[in-house]
Tab-separated table of C-alpha atoms in Angstrom:
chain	number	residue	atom	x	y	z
A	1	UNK	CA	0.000	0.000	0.000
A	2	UNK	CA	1.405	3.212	-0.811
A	3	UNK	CA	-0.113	7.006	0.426
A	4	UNK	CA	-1.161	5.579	3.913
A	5	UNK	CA	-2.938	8.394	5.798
A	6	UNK	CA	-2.656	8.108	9.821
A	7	UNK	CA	-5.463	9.172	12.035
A	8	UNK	CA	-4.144	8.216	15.432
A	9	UNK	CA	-7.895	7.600	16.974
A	10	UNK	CA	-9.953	4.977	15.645
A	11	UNK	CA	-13.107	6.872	14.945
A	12	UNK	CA	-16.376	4.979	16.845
A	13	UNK	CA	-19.214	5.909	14.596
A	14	UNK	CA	-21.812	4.846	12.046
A	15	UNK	CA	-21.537	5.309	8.291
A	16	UNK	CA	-23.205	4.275	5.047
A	17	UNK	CA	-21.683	3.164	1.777
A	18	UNK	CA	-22.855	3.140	-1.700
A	19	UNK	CA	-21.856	-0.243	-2.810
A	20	UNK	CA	-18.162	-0.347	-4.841
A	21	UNK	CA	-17.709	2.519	-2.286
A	22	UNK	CA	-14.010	2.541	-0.641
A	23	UNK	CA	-12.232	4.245	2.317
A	24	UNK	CA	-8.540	4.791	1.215
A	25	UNK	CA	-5.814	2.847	2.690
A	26	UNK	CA	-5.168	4.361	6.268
A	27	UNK	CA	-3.798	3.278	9.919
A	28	UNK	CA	-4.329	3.953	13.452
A	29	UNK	CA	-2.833	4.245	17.110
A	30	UNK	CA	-5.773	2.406	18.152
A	31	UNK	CA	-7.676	-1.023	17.769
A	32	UNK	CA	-10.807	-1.266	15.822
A	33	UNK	CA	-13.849	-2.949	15.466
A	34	UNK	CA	-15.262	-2.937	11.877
A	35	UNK	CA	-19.273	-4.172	11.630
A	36	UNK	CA	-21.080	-4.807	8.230
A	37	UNK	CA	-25.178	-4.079	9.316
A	38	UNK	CA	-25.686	-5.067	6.087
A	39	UNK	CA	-23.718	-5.890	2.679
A	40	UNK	CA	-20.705	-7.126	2.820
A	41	UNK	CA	-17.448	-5.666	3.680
A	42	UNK	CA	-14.199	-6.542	2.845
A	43	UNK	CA	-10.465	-5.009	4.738
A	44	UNK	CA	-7.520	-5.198	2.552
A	45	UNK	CA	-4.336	-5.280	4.258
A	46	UNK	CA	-0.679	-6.192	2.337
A	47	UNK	CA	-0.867	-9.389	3.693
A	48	UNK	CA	-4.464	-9.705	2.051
A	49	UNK	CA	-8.206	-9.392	1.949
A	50	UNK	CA	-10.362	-10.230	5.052
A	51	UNK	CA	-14.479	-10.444	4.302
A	52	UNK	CA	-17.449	-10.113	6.481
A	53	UNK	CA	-21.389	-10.404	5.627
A	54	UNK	CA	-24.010	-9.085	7.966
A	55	UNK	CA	-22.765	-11.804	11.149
A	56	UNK	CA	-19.019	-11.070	11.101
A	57	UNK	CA	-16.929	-8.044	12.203
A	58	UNK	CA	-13.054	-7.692	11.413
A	59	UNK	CA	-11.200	-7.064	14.356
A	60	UNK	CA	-8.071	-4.811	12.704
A	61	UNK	CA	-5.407	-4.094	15.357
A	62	UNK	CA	-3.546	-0.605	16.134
A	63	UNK	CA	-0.827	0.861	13.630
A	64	UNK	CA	-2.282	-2.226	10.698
A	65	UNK	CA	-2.702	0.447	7.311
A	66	UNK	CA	-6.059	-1.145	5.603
A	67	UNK	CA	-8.537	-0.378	3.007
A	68	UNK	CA	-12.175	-1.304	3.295
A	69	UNK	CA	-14.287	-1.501	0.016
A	70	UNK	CA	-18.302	-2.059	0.066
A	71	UNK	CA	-19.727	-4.575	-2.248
A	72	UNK	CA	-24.000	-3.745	-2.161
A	73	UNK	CA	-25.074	-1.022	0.730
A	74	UNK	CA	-23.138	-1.007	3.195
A	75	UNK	CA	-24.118	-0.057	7.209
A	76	UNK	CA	-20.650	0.386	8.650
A	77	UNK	CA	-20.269	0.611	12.308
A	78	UNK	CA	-16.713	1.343	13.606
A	79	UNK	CA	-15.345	0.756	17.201
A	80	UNK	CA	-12.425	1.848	18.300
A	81	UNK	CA	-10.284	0.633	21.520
A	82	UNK	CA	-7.010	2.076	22.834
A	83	UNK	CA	-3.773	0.452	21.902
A	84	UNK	CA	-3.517	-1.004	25.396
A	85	UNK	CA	-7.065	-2.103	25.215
A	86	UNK	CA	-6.711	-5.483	23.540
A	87	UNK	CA	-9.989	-8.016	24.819
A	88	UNK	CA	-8.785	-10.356	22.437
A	89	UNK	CA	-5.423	-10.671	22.556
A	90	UNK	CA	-4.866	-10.421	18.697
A	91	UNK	CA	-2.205	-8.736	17.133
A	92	UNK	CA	-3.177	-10.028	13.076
A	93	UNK	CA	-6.621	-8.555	11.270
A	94	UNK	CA	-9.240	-11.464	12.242
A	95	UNK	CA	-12.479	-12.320	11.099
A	96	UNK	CA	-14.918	-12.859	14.217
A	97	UNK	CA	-18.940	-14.281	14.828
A	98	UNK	CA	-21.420	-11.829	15.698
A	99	UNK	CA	-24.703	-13.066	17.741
A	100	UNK	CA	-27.591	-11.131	18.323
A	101	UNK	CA	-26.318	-9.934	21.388
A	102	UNK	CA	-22.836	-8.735	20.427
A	103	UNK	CA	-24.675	-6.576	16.834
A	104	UNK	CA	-27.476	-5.280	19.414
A	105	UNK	CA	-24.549	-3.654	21.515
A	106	UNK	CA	-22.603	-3.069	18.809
A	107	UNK	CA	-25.136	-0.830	16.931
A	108	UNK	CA	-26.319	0.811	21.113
A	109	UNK	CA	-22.425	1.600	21.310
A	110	UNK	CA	-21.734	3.386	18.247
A	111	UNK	CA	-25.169	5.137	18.129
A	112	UNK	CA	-23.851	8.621	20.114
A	113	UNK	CA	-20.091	8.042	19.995
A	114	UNK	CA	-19.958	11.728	22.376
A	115	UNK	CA	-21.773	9.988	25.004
A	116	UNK	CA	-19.313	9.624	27.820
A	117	UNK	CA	-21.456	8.672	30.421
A	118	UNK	CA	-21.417	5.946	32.924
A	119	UNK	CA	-24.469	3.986	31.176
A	120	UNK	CA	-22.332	3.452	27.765
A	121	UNK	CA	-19.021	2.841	29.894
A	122	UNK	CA	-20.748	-0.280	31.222
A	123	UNK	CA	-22.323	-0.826	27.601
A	124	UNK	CA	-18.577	-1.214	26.381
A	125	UNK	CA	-17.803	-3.711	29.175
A	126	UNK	CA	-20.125	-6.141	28.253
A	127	UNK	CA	-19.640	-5.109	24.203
A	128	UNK	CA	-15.568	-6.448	25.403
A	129	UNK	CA	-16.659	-9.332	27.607
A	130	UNK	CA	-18.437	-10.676	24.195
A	131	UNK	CA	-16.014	-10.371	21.714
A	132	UNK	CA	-13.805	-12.527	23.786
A	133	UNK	CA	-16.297	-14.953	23.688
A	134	UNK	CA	-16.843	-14.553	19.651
A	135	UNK	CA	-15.466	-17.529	17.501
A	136	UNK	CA	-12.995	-16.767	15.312
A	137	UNK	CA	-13.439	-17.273	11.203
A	138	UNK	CA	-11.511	-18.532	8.070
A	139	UNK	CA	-13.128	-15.747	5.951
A	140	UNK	CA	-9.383	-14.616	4.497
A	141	UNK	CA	-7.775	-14.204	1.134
A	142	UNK	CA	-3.956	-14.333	1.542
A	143	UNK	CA	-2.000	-12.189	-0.418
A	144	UNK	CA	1.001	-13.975	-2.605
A	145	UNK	CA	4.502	-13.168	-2.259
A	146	UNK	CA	5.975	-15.441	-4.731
A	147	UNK	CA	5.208	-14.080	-8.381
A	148	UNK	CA	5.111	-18.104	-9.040
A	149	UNK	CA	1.767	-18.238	-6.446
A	150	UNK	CA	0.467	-14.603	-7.634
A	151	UNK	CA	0.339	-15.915	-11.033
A	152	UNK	CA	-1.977	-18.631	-10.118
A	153	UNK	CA	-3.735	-17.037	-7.842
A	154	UNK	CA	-4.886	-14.081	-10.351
A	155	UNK	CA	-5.965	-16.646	-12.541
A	156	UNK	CA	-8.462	-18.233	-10.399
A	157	UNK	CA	-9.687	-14.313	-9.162
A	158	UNK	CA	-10.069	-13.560	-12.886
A	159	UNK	CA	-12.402	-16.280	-13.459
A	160	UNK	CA	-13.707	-17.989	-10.099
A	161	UNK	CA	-15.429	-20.684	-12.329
A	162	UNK	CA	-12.176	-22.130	-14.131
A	163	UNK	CA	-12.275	-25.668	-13.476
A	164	UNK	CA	-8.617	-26.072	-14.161
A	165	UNK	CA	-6.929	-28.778	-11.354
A	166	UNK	CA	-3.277	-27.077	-9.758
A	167	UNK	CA	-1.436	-29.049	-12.542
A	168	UNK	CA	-2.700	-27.645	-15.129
A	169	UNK	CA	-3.041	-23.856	-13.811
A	170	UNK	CA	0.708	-24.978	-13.023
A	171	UNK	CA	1.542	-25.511	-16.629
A	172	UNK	CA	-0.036	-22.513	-17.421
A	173	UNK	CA	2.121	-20.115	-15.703
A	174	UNK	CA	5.387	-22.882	-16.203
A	175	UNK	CA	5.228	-23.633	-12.499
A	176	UNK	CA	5.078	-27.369	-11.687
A	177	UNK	CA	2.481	-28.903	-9.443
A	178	UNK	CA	4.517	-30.368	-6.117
A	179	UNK	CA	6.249	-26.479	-6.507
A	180	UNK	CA	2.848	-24.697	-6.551
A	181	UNK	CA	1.305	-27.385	-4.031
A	182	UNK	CA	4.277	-26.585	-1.452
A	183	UNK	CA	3.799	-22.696	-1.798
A	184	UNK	CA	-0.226	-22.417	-0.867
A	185	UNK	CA	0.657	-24.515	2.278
A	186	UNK	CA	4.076	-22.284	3.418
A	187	UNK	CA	2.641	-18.479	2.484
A	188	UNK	CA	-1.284	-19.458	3.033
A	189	UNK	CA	-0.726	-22.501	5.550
A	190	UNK	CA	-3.769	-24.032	3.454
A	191	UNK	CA	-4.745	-26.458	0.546
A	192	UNK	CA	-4.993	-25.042	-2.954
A	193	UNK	CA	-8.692	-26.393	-2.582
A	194	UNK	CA	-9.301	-24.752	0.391
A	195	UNK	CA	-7.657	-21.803	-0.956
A	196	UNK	CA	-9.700	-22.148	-3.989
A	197	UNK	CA	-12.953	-22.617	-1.914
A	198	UNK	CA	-12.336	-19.183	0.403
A	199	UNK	CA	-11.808	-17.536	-3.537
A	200	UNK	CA	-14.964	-18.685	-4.618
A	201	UNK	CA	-16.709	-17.803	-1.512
A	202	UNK	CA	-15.362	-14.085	-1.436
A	203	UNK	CA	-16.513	-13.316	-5.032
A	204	UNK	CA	-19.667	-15.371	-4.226
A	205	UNK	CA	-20.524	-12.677	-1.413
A	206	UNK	CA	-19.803	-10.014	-4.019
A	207	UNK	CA	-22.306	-10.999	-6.490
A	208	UNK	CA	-25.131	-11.851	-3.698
A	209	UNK	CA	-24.186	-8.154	-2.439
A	210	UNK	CA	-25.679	-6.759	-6.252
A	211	UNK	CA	-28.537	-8.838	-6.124
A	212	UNK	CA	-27.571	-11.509	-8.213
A	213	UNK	CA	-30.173	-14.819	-8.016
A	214	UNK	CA	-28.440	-17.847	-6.264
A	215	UNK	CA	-28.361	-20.364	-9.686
A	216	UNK	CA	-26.303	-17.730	-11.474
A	217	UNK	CA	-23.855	-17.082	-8.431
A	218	UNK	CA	-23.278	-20.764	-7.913
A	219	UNK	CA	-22.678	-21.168	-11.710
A	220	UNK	CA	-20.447	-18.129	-11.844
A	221	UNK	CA	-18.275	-19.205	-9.122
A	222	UNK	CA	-17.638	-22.422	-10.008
A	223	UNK	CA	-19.726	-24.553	-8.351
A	224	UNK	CA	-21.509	-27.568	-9.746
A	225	UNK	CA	-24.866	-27.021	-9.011
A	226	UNK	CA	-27.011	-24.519	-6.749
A	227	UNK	CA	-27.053	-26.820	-4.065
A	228	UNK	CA	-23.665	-27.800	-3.844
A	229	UNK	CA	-22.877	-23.885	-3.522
A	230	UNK	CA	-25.583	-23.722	-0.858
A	231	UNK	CA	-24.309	-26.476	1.094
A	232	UNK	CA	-21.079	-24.642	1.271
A	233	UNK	CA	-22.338	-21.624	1.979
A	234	UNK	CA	-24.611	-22.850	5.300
A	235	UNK	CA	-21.295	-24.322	6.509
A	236	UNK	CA	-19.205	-21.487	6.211
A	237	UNK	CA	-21.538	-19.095	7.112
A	238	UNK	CA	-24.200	-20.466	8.999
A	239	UNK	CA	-27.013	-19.922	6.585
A	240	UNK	CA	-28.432	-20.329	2.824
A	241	UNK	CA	-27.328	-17.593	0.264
A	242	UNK	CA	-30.884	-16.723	0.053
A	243	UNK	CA	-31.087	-15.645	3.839
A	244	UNK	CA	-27.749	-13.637	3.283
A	245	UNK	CA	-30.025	-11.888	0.577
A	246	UNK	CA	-33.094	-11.370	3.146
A	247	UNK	CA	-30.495	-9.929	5.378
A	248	UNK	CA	-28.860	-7.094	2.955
């Protein structure tokens, strides 16, 4: 990332984007908690892209420079923590479940962020006693530093529904198999498949974001047949693509 602009506080607030909508890469001297209310949002770091739908937040920790770009309308809800104030002990841009409780105080917490007043201190308490208790989530798309790994990788980004196996995405970038196989597990410490799968899932939650009808996403994306890309879906998300729509 290059023309990072530093705004020490981590603003707590609400804010609406148009969908393809960005905020410009930037850091902080604080912690913060990023929410997608709706759409879906996605943090881009150098180390890659981290996605949420409407039941994840990104936690992104103090002095990380990230980008965040809406796919569909977007209700962003940002809040920040002090440096020192780490609940969850992370110190890498994570991907976290949100319950009904944790959104609910979420969305109370950021509603008047000038509020200073003992009533939303003890708000925050129990907003930090839940996101320790929030699984973490898989929902990441590594970015490749070996231009051998890129190539492939842009390949499969450029057309989610290739059907082409490692070997032959291998041959054509002139990168053998066991060399490209080796690479996803060091840099990604995952599977090409699995790898593949998180790809396919990211643009997936683009297209759903723009309204696009199940059938076509699952065929656009690579996946056999609707139901196979539902079945996927419910297990890494927790419930059908159609829901996700009812939910934007």
């Amino acid at each position: 990332m290059s023309n990072i602009r530093h705004t020490p506080t981590a603003p707590t607030r609400a804010k609406v984007l148009s969908a393809g909508e960005r905020i410009d890469a930037h850091r902080h001297d604080d912690h913060q908690i990023v929410y997608a209310g709706s759409g879906v949002l996605a943090v881009t770091t150098d180390a890659g892209t981290w996605f949420a739908p409407g039941n994840r937040a990104i936690w992104v920790p103090a002095g990380t420079a990230h980008a965040h770009r809406a796919h569909g309308h977007l209700d962003l809800y940002l809040v920040g923590l002090p440096a020192d104030d780490n609940p969850l002990g992370l110190d890498a841009p994570t991907v976290l479940a949100v319950g009904p409780l944790l959104r609910e105080l979420i969305l109370a917490y950021t509603r008047d962020p000038d509020d200073d007043g003992p009533e939303r201190r003890r708000l925050l308490a129990v907003l930090r006693d839940q996101l320790r208790a929030s699984p973490q989530q898989p929902l990441r798309l590594p970015t490749a530093t070996d231009r051998r790994l890129a190539a492939v990788c842009a390949l499969v980004h450029a057309d989610p529904a290739d059907p082409r196996t490692l070997a032959a995405l291998g041959a054509a970038t002139g990168v053998g198999e066991r060399t490209l196989s080796r690479l996803f597990r060091h840099e990604f410490g995952m599977t090409f498949p699995q790898w593949r799968t998180q790809s396919r899932l990211y643009h997936a939650l683009r297209l759903l974001a723009e309204d696009t009808p199940v059938t076509t996403v699952a065929h656009r994306c690579g996946w056999s047949s609707a139901s196979a890309f539902i079945d996927v879906f419910r297990r890494s998300f927790g419930y059908t693509p159609g829901t996700h729509n009812r939910r934007a």
